[in-house]
Amino acid sequence: MIVITLPNGKLLEYTKPILPFKVAQDISNSLAKEALIAKVDDNLWDLDREIRNSCKVQILTKQDPDTLHVLRHDAAHVMAEAVLELFPETQATIGPAISDGFYYDFYRSKNFNLDDLRKIENRMHEIVNRNEKITREVWNRNKALKFFKNNKEKFKIELVKGIPEEEDITFYRQGNFIDLCRGPHFSSTIKLGHSFKLMKLAGSYWRGNSNNETLQRIYGTAFFSDKDLKTYLKMIEEAEKRDHRIIGRQLNLFHLQEEAAGSVFWHPKGWSIFLEIESYMRRKLKNNQYLEVKTPQMIDRTLWEKSGHWDKFKENMFMASGEDNKTLALKPMNCPGHVQIYKQGLKSYKDLPIKMAEFGCCHRNEPSGALHGIMRVRQFTQDDAHIFCTEDQTTDESLKFCSLLTEIYQDFGFNKLKVKFSDRPQVRAGEDSIWDKAEQALLKAVEEANLKYELNPGEGAFYGPKLEFVLTDAIGRDWQCGTLQMDFVLPKRLGATYIDETGKKKHPVMLHRAILGSLERWIGILVEQYSGRFPLWLSPVQVSICTVVEKSNDYANLIYEKLIKSGIRSELDIRNEKIGYKIREHSINGSPIILIVGEKEKENKTVAIRYLGSNNQEVKNIDHFLSELTIKILPPDLV
């Protein structure tokens, strides 16, 4: 007897293996018509794949978030089929769904071009209309290897050889196209619909390794409706206008160059934003009982070996040779260094929690193809911190962190927040009882903080569960910035201890946490969030002083000096240009306040004030204006 448990708790019983589609029919004909995929226990499942054991079953329609991911995976397969039909000399390698669409990597001697993309997209529409049935097949290893050897597909051969012996080797067939794939997929190409678009071409490397073959990557996106597709394309168009690399150059904030690939050259205006954010964060940390520290940039490999980072991360670490042939590594993260500070001196349970923060400069050897402006770099500064606490303190400290994080995001103008909760992975360290406690502590904190969360099963770190905080920007894009990870492993590996209330030595729990993440990436996000028109407290130039005539230059200089002495970031424009030209230029550059100074203002000791986005101006006494402004420019935490 196979017992199927539905989401509402209702039970269905079957005497033999059953298809999810039949389960859908037994629930209702309308559900069967809308059904796209099933969830069997926690696994996505094809509608025509047999269920052989008692389990929980949920029938998914296009209303369920998981189905969009499957739709995009279908789109990747349809695109690969179209490419191989049009360009049969091509080899298909890997093609997954991603957060905003899909891609497929192809191996081909001749480069694709934009005209090819149009042809591929048109052929995809034809394949959808063919209504090709998509079927799952399980092959043995020898059959799979023979198939790909006959087709001379070396990339697929490598993938097959990498599949563990105990795992099934599954293929999905549609028409004459067959692909090595875990699935699942919809039942037919017609289910994909026509709300898709191929977006761009890019280069990539096989398995992401620059020593391997160069591949061509075709990106696309797909939705269930034309309306959603148009909304997305409009967002992409808006995102291009907000590109932080373009705005950063226009506003003279920073630049990048080949001689320091992946590192940022901060110009005075950009660096003022960096320092303002760092000062704001430093005050927030101090008010929440964090102790700021600084750890070395280069540390001997032996520490990284003890921590476990060497085995997992050495390919991304920059190395240098020291005395006696010692290998030193530029730190890619701060946590092992913080443990070394914690270990200095005996700690009691009464000393905990200890909150250790650092604006740590880290280096990671990211592939050159992955670098993206200041969003993805090799040298970056983390607003990193680690909380050393007892097991009993984990929920309370997690709750405090969630509260601090939401406060900070709101101060920067981000009010929409999603949380992903990642629980234990299959390969992990620590006993299940510890994982139970850690997961419960994190979940309790999120719930008490009134944060909505979604489950991300099996995606926790090997040492503990984690929360990922995803904010939404002004044009609807999601950015994963903050993290909170609960670690029972690293303190033990590196010998961090405290004396508990019974006099016994124990290892503290270590909460790894970041709010902004990389400050470079955070500034890139802010540039795009505000299109370069920053809030007054963050703006690199808060006030621009523009003269109408040369006779008012001395008065403008006097105002400029007063502003600078008051800590207001200002610039003086006494060029021999028309005032209209000056106003337009400073408005384009995002100056929040423009002071217009002429003979009349000089005579009356006033300024004409124009605010960004307004065509009106008001006249105020200069001292009165200054007293008001010193309050207006305060960061949110000081208001």
XYZ file of C-alpha atoms in Angstrom:
639
model
C 0.000 0.000 0.000
C 1.328 3.432 -0.981
C -0.031 6.233 1.191
C 0.071 9.743 -0.280
C -0.187 12.608 2.219
C -1.488 15.842 0.705
C -0.613 19.334 2.025
C -4.031 19.597 3.721
C -3.381 16.354 5.602
C -5.758 14.274 3.488
C -4.547 10.732 2.668
C -4.823 8.912 -0.656
C -4.072 5.199 -0.857
C -2.847 3.223 -3.869
C -2.066 -0.455 -4.295
C 0.642 0.061 -6.920
C 3.098 2.750 -8.065
C 1.283 5.921 -9.022
C 2.058 8.934 -11.226
C 1.791 12.425 -9.674
C -0.446 13.388 -12.606
C -2.923 10.664 -11.549
C -2.781 12.017 -7.991
C -3.643 15.453 -9.394
C -6.614 13.961 -11.265
C -7.821 12.247 -8.110
C -7.741 15.584 -6.281
C -9.588 17.515 -9.015
C -9.764 17.760 -12.794
C -9.063 21.495 -12.634
C -5.832 20.861 -10.693
C -4.779 18.219 -13.230
C -5.221 20.774 -16.044
C -3.035 23.323 -14.235
C -0.450 20.845 -12.917
C 3.125 21.385 -14.108
C 5.324 19.509 -11.672
C 5.076 17.739 -8.324
C 6.942 17.904 -5.053
C 7.492 14.482 -3.505
C 8.588 14.958 0.082
C 11.124 17.765 -0.512
C 12.102 16.801 -4.067
C 10.739 18.244 -7.301
C 9.309 15.418 -9.407
C 8.127 14.915 -12.991
C 4.369 14.432 -13.339
C 4.917 11.164 -15.242
C 7.578 9.738 -12.913
C 6.278 6.926 -10.728
C 5.954 7.236 -6.958
C 6.821 3.886 -5.411
C 6.785 4.633 -1.669
C 4.524 6.390 0.823
C 5.337 10.075 0.916
C 4.073 13.656 1.025
C 2.967 14.953 -2.360
C 2.185 18.480 -3.492
C 0.997 19.261 -7.006
C 2.544 22.496 -8.270
C 1.093 24.963 -10.768
C 2.503 28.182 -12.204
C 1.419 29.918 -8.995
C 4.162 28.092 -7.048
C 7.652 29.692 -7.021
C 9.429 26.390 -7.757
C 7.770 26.055 -11.159
C 9.410 29.194 -12.573
C 12.805 27.561 -11.982
C 11.643 24.451 -13.893
C 10.200 26.606 -16.696
C 13.613 28.226 -17.146
C 15.338 24.857 -17.088
C 12.962 23.762 -19.871
C 13.915 26.926 -21.760
C 17.615 26.027 -21.485
C 16.928 22.593 -23.021
C 14.777 24.055 -25.796
C 17.542 26.561 -26.546
C 20.148 23.776 -26.687
C 17.906 21.798 -29.063
C 17.547 24.880 -31.282
C 21.319 25.502 -31.330
C 22.126 21.894 -32.274
C 19.532 21.926 -35.041
C 20.876 25.167 -36.514
C 24.580 24.577 -35.804
C 25.078 20.769 -35.638
C 28.858 21.054 -35.254
C 28.328 22.570 -31.780
C 28.743 20.689 -28.500
C 26.326 21.440 -25.661
C 27.958 21.354 -22.216
C 25.949 22.624 -19.193
C 22.740 24.663 -19.098
C 21.089 25.478 -15.765
C 18.284 27.761 -14.658
C 19.554 30.763 -12.666
C 17.913 33.393 -10.484
C 16.753 35.622 -13.341
C 16.655 33.226 -16.267
C 18.869 30.524 -17.747
C 22.001 29.969 -19.784
C 23.712 27.237 -21.750
C 27.433 26.926 -22.456
C 28.417 25.730 -25.927
C 31.707 24.613 -27.463
C 32.089 25.826 -31.038
C 35.023 26.986 -33.161
C 33.066 29.858 -34.724
C 31.658 32.604 -32.528
C 27.923 33.156 -32.243
C 26.675 36.637 -33.161
C 23.497 38.634 -32.538
C 21.978 37.448 -35.798
C 22.528 33.852 -34.633
C 20.688 34.700 -31.419
C 17.649 35.830 -33.411
C 17.700 32.602 -35.415
C 18.000 30.495 -32.251
C 15.131 32.338 -30.571
C 12.890 31.862 -33.626
C 13.716 28.142 -33.731
C 12.877 27.895 -30.014
C 9.370 29.185 -30.766
C 9.060 26.494 -33.449
C 10.134 23.765 -31.003
C 7.568 24.961 -28.460
C 4.848 24.756 -31.095
C 5.911 21.207 -32.022
C 4.601 20.147 -28.601
C 7.435 17.640 -28.189
C 6.919 15.242 -25.321
C 9.654 15.486 -22.638
C 10.499 12.110 -21.103
C 12.869 10.993 -18.375
C 15.151 8.022 -19.015
C 17.542 6.177 -16.689
C 20.644 4.724 -18.340
C 23.486 2.633 -17.014
C 26.957 4.130 -17.007
C 28.290 2.109 -19.960
C 25.363 3.059 -22.192
C 25.780 6.748 -21.308
C 29.521 6.731 -21.983
C 29.094 4.844 -25.253
C 26.429 7.305 -26.417
C 28.614 10.348 -25.815
C 31.742 8.676 -27.209
C 29.887 7.918 -30.440
C 28.850 11.585 -30.624
C 32.373 12.739 -29.667
C 31.000 14.807 -26.771
C 34.003 14.997 -24.449
C 32.354 17.408 -22.018
C 29.390 15.121 -21.387
C 31.762 12.160 -20.972
C 33.549 14.057 -18.215
C 30.222 14.827 -16.534
C 29.146 11.174 -16.612
C 32.467 10.056 -15.132
C 31.939 12.534 -12.307
C 28.566 11.078 -11.260
C 28.924 8.882 -8.126
C 28.513 5.152 -8.754
C 25.461 4.931 -6.482
C 23.514 7.622 -8.369
C 21.184 7.034 -11.311
C 22.296 8.534 -14.624
C 19.250 10.325 -15.965
C 18.550 11.776 -19.391
C 15.704 13.889 -20.720
C 14.545 13.446 -24.305
C 12.481 15.861 -26.413
C 12.154 15.251 -30.126
C 15.612 14.360 -31.460
C 17.360 16.143 -28.598
C 18.565 14.239 -25.555
C 20.502 15.695 -22.631
C 22.189 14.421 -19.503
C 20.115 16.019 -16.734
C 18.812 15.418 -13.210
C 15.561 17.217 -14.050
C 12.731 17.567 -13.414
C 10.977 19.043 -16.450
C 7.486 19.808 -17.632
C 5.741 17.127 -19.692
C 6.042 18.865 -23.082
C 7.788 21.744 -24.825
C 4.385 23.425 -25.289
C 4.285 24.000 -21.520
C 7.194 26.443 -21.875
C 5.018 28.915 -23.762
C 6.437 31.843 -25.699
C 7.259 34.370 -22.975
C 11.027 34.035 -23.297
C 13.882 36.045 -24.758
C 17.569 35.456 -25.407
C 19.470 38.268 -23.739
C 23.178 38.221 -24.478
C 26.348 36.350 -25.389
C 29.308 35.926 -23.067
C 32.501 33.929 -22.782
C 33.084 31.281 -20.132
C 35.455 28.461 -19.271
C 34.638 24.797 -18.916
C 33.994 24.160 -15.224
C 34.870 27.832 -14.531
C 38.599 27.110 -14.831
C 40.624 29.472 -17.029
C 43.013 26.601 -17.842
C 40.187 24.724 -19.571
C 38.495 25.190 -22.948
C 36.838 28.501 -23.760
C 33.064 28.191 -24.186
C 30.323 30.486 -25.478
C 27.490 31.216 -23.092
C 24.037 32.260 -24.245
C 21.882 33.893 -21.582
C 18.115 34.054 -21.711
C 15.120 34.619 -19.503
C 11.633 33.122 -19.406
C 8.352 33.805 -17.619
C 4.842 32.422 -17.552
C 3.345 35.549 -19.134
C 4.247 38.251 -21.639
C 3.361 40.830 -18.986
C 6.004 39.468 -16.599
C 8.542 39.308 -19.417
C 7.885 42.934 -20.422
C 8.162 44.036 -16.787
C 11.520 42.275 -16.501
C 12.842 43.735 -19.767
C 11.806 47.197 -18.622
C 13.674 46.614 -15.365
C 16.771 45.550 -17.315
C 16.520 48.714 -19.415
C 16.295 50.800 -16.258
C 19.201 48.864 -14.719
C 21.388 49.764 -17.722
C 20.673 53.448 -17.110
C 21.661 52.972 -13.463
C 24.853 51.004 -14.168
C 27.222 51.907 -11.320
C 30.233 51.745 -13.643
C 28.819 54.468 -15.902
C 27.497 56.657 -13.073
C 30.696 56.164 -11.074
C 32.692 57.518 -14.001
C 30.257 60.405 -14.626
C 30.338 61.470 -10.957
C 34.106 60.918 -10.677
C 33.690 58.432 -7.792
C 36.201 55.721 -8.744
C 37.874 53.950 -11.615
C 39.304 50.517 -12.410
C 42.215 49.609 -14.654
C 43.938 46.489 -15.958
C 47.115 46.992 -13.914
C 45.078 46.338 -10.754
C 42.279 44.128 -12.061
C 39.643 43.575 -9.397
C 40.789 46.454 -7.185
C 39.205 49.892 -6.926
C 40.913 53.269 -7.332
C 38.747 55.472 -5.115
C 38.613 59.158 -6.073
C 37.966 61.803 -3.372
C 34.201 61.908 -3.984
C 33.816 58.125 -3.958
C 36.056 57.779 -0.926
C 33.903 60.288 0.982
C 30.933 57.929 0.511
C 33.052 54.992 1.675
C 34.177 56.864 4.807
C 30.635 58.073 5.575
C 29.319 54.509 5.440
C 32.209 53.220 7.525
C 31.639 55.939 10.157
C 27.928 55.184 10.268
C 28.570 51.448 10.690
C 31.226 52.076 13.328
C 28.716 54.055 15.437
C 26.050 51.363 15.044
C 28.505 48.666 16.086
C 29.718 50.615 19.097
C 26.144 51.241 20.256
C 25.502 47.492 20.012
C 28.506 46.507 22.144
C 30.833 45.368 19.367
C 34.583 45.654 19.909
C 36.497 46.710 16.815
C 39.732 44.890 16.014
C 42.267 44.687 13.194
C 43.932 41.452 12.076
C 46.927 40.853 9.754
C 46.587 40.852 5.986
C 48.998 37.949 5.537
C 48.878 34.790 7.645
C 50.912 31.567 7.408
C 49.183 28.673 5.641
C 49.344 26.562 8.812
C 46.502 28.575 10.357
C 44.389 28.188 7.221
C 45.056 24.445 7.331
C 43.900 24.239 10.943
C 40.746 26.206 10.193
C 39.869 24.024 7.183
C 39.946 26.924 4.731
C 43.099 25.709 2.997
C 41.472 22.569 1.593
C 38.275 24.323 0.583
C 39.535 27.752 -0.489
C 43.234 27.689 -1.428
C 42.532 28.079 -5.164
C 40.978 31.467 -4.392
C 43.809 32.649 -2.124
C 46.723 34.858 -3.146
C 50.057 33.440 -1.937
C 53.427 34.901 -1.074
C 56.684 33.311 0.105
C 58.156 34.310 3.416
C 61.343 33.420 5.291
C 62.365 29.761 5.563
C 60.193 28.950 2.519
C 57.012 29.560 4.494
C 53.855 30.106 2.482
C 51.826 33.135 3.473
C 48.323 33.868 2.227
C 46.475 37.151 1.883
C 43.391 36.597 3.993
C 40.179 35.837 2.062
C 38.130 36.148 5.272
C 38.599 37.376 8.831
C 37.245 34.593 11.051
C 40.467 32.647 11.866
C 42.163 35.919 12.858
C 39.300 36.826 15.193
C 39.598 33.456 16.924
C 43.289 34.222 17.587
C 42.334 37.445 19.386
C 39.607 35.647 21.361
C 42.151 33.066 22.544
C 44.367 35.684 24.202
C 43.606 35.259 27.898
C 41.236 32.960 29.776
C 37.530 33.540 29.131
C 34.637 32.861 31.510
C 30.984 32.332 30.645
C 30.462 35.693 32.379
C 32.569 37.343 29.630
C 30.281 36.085 26.878
C 29.005 37.173 24.480
C 32.064 38.807 22.967
C 31.267 40.661 19.741
C 34.326 41.253 17.594
C 34.043 43.480 14.496
C 36.475 44.412 11.751
C 36.408 46.390 8.546
C 38.668 43.717 7.152
C 40.412 44.127 3.817
C 40.182 40.725 2.123
C 41.509 39.290 -1.129
C 39.997 36.535 -3.251
C 41.357 35.378 -6.575
C 38.129 35.663 -8.547
C 38.242 34.605 -12.230
C 38.739 37.593 -14.515
C 35.493 36.804 -16.328
C 33.553 37.063 -13.066
C 34.778 40.569 -12.201
C 32.079 43.226 -12.510
C 32.825 46.864 -11.738
C 33.001 47.316 -7.965
C 30.273 44.704 -7.447
C 32.631 41.744 -7.885
C 36.267 42.465 -7.104
C 39.390 40.746 -5.817
C 40.174 43.224 -3.051
C 37.276 44.262 -0.853
C 36.426 45.424 2.639
C 33.938 43.408 4.698
C 31.836 44.791 7.541
C 32.643 41.537 9.235
C 31.977 40.480 12.819
C 31.950 37.355 14.933
C 29.961 36.792 18.085
C 31.434 34.309 20.554
C 28.663 33.078 22.826
C 27.279 30.121 24.763
C 24.698 27.803 23.211
C 22.029 29.336 25.446
C 22.801 32.791 24.067
C 22.497 31.924 20.373
C 18.798 32.785 19.942
C 19.051 36.098 21.770
C 22.177 37.149 19.854
C 20.630 36.091 16.545
C 17.533 38.149 17.349
C 19.639 41.201 18.204
C 21.500 40.811 14.929
C 18.269 40.600 12.897
C 17.032 43.753 14.587
C 20.295 45.622 13.914
C 20.357 44.502 10.292
C 16.798 45.679 9.554
C 17.517 49.058 11.215
C 20.589 49.558 9.035
C 18.878 48.548 5.794
C 16.019 50.935 6.521
C 18.464 53.775 7.192
C 19.883 53.221 3.696
C 16.401 53.228 2.164
C 15.777 49.484 1.818
C 12.463 48.515 3.386
C 11.735 45.258 1.580
C 13.611 42.266 2.931
C 13.504 38.524 2.360
C 15.236 35.882 4.446
C 16.413 32.467 3.308
C 16.911 29.837 5.986
C 19.444 27.164 5.000
C 19.440 24.040 7.135
C 21.803 21.061 7.463
C 23.547 19.771 4.331
C 24.084 16.056 3.739
C 27.823 16.370 4.407
C 28.274 18.185 7.704
C 30.206 18.298 10.948
C 28.625 17.895 14.364
C 25.923 15.723 15.887
C 22.267 15.963 14.904
C 21.370 17.132 18.409
C 23.631 20.177 17.949
C 22.114 20.877 14.545
C 18.631 20.614 16.026
C 19.518 23.209 18.623
C 21.231 25.537 16.135
C 18.383 25.407 13.618
C 15.748 25.987 16.290
C 17.694 28.964 17.646
C 17.948 30.629 14.228
C 14.315 29.970 13.339
C 13.112 31.321 16.658
C 15.146 34.496 16.147
C 13.739 35.098 12.646
C 10.171 34.529 13.827
C 10.548 36.797 16.856
C 12.028 39.460 14.582
C 8.842 39.211 12.443
C 10.854 38.510 9.299
C 9.298 36.433 6.554
C 11.554 33.612 5.465
C 11.706 30.826 2.927
C 13.375 27.483 3.411
C 16.525 26.662 1.468
C 16.839 22.950 2.337
C 20.290 21.426 2.642
C 22.158 24.634 1.789
C 23.635 25.359 5.213
C 27.385 25.566 5.755
C 29.080 22.316 6.747
C 29.513 23.692 10.271
C 26.019 25.048 10.872
C 22.781 26.541 9.536
C 22.670 30.038 8.104
C 20.390 32.916 7.252
C 20.773 34.910 4.056
C 19.235 38.381 3.945
C 18.042 39.555 0.530
C 16.986 43.162 0.014
C 15.007 44.565 -2.922
C 16.119 47.758 -4.638
C 14.180 50.597 -6.263
C 13.610 48.733 -9.523
C 12.731 45.366 -7.980
C 16.082 43.584 -8.137
C 17.144 41.319 -5.279
C 20.566 41.624 -3.650
C 21.843 39.098 -1.130
C 24.000 41.097 1.276
C 23.716 40.083 4.923
C 24.427 36.647 6.372
C 24.288 34.992 9.773
C 25.983 31.612 10.191
C 26.089 29.506 13.318
C 29.416 27.708 13.736
C 30.148 24.919 16.226
C 33.215 23.717 14.317
C 35.819 26.486 13.899
C 36.149 27.349 17.635
C 36.833 23.687 18.322
C 39.335 23.334 15.474
C 41.266 26.406 16.563
C 41.103 25.698 20.289
C 38.844 28.544 21.460
C 37.415 27.848 24.921
C 35.716 29.391 27.945
C 35.130 28.218 31.512
C 31.477 27.440 32.174
C 29.591 27.872 35.453
C 30.703 24.394 36.621
C 34.384 25.174 36.034
C 34.648 23.026 32.885
C 36.216 24.088 29.600
C 33.789 24.470 26.724
C 33.988 25.678 23.158
C 31.938 28.795 22.402
C 29.502 28.978 19.529
C 30.710 31.383 16.862
C 28.170 33.453 14.941
C 29.643 34.693 11.662
C 27.724 37.779 10.556
C 27.826 40.530 7.969
C 25.270 43.202 7.165
C 26.530 45.165 4.182
C 28.907 42.425 3.052
C 31.526 43.953 0.792
C 31.553 47.757 1.191
C 32.622 48.069 -2.440
C 29.623 46.041 -3.602
C 27.337 47.906 -1.190
C 28.369 51.252 -2.671
C 27.757 49.835 -6.157
C 24.257 48.836 -5.046
C 23.649 52.318 -3.597
C 24.812 54.013 -6.802
C 22.259 51.979 -8.756
C 19.553 52.276 -6.092
C 19.691 56.078 -6.205
C 20.908 56.505 -9.814
C 23.758 58.578 -8.384
C 21.368 60.948 -6.582
C 22.281 60.010 -3.051
C 20.446 61.022 0.114
C 21.845 64.247 1.544
C 23.831 62.519 4.306
C 25.615 60.239 1.817
C 26.093 62.608 -1.087
C 29.782 63.180 -1.915
C 28.945 66.842 -2.575
C 26.160 68.070 -0.314
C 26.158 71.704 -1.431
C 27.313 73.359 -4.657
C 27.857 77.129 -4.564
C 27.424 78.805 -7.939
C 28.176 82.461 -8.611
C 26.151 84.584 -11.007
C 28.771 87.307 -11.537
C 32.441 87.692 -10.730
C 31.710 90.455 -8.182
C 30.091 87.877 -5.877
C 33.111 85.537 -5.844
C 34.469 86.836 -2.505
C 31.062 86.325 -0.838
C 30.821 82.833 -2.358
C 34.279 82.026 -0.959
C 33.138 83.164 2.486
C 30.095 80.855 2.304
C 32.281 77.990 1.118
C 34.630 78.392 4.095
C 31.693 78.414 6.518
C 30.279 75.233 5.013
C 33.610 73.418 5.135
C 34.187 74.439 8.761
C 30.717 73.086 9.588
C 31.653 69.696 8.156
C 29.456 70.071 5.065
C 30.891 68.567 1.877
C 30.842 71.452 -0.568
C 32.251 72.647 -3.863
C 32.661 76.156 -5.191
C 31.905 77.003 -8.815
C 33.171 80.481 -9.753
C 33.778 79.669 -13.419
C 32.957 82.294 -16.002
C 29.876 80.401 -17.223
C 26.201 81.291 -17.361
C 24.302 80.419 -14.196
C 21.824 78.230 -16.120
C 24.685 76.119 -17.423
C 26.145 75.730 -13.926
C 22.792 74.715 -12.421
C 22.201 72.088 -15.118
C 25.680 70.633 -14.706
C 25.484 70.338 -10.916
C 21.954 68.908 -11.157
C 23.151 66.235 -13.583
C 25.964 65.435 -11.158
C 23.392 64.847 -8.414
C 24.205 67.779 -6.137
C 21.289 67.823 -3.619
C 21.533 71.559 -2.853
C 22.679 74.353 -5.155
C 23.288 77.791 -3.669
C 23.056 80.640 -6.163
C 25.027 83.718 -5.193
C 24.793 87.070 -6.961
C 25.168 90.765 -6.105
C 21.758 90.874 -4.422
C 22.570 87.897 -2.180
C 25.936 89.419 -1.314
C 24.339 92.701 -0.347
C 21.631 91.063 1.811
C 23.846 88.284 3.299
C 21.482 85.659 1.832
C 21.611 82.701 -0.549
C 19.149 81.525 -3.204
C 18.588 77.807 -2.603
C 17.594 75.290 -5.250
C 16.971 71.659 -4.266
C 17.609 68.766 -6.643
C 14.492 67.875 -8.620
C 12.797 71.246 -8.040
C 12.589 74.232 -10.366
C 11.721 76.551 -7.494
C 14.169 78.348 -5.297
C 13.932 80.049 -1.922
C 16.003 82.810 -0.375
C 17.340 82.571 3.184
C 19.777 84.321 5.443
C 23.083 82.451 5.196
C 23.443 81.838 8.948
C 19.833 80.643 9.211
C 20.390 78.301 6.273
C 23.577 76.926 7.864
C 21.889 76.172 11.200
C 19.108 74.273 9.385
C 21.531 72.392 7.139
C 23.726 71.105 9.965
C 20.658 69.172 11.156
C 19.514 68.051 7.685
C 22.862 66.480 6.805
C 22.958 64.260 9.900
C 23.071 60.489 9.199
C 19.856 58.666 10.220
C 21.389 57.246 13.398
C 22.228 60.750 14.685
C 18.901 62.413 13.907
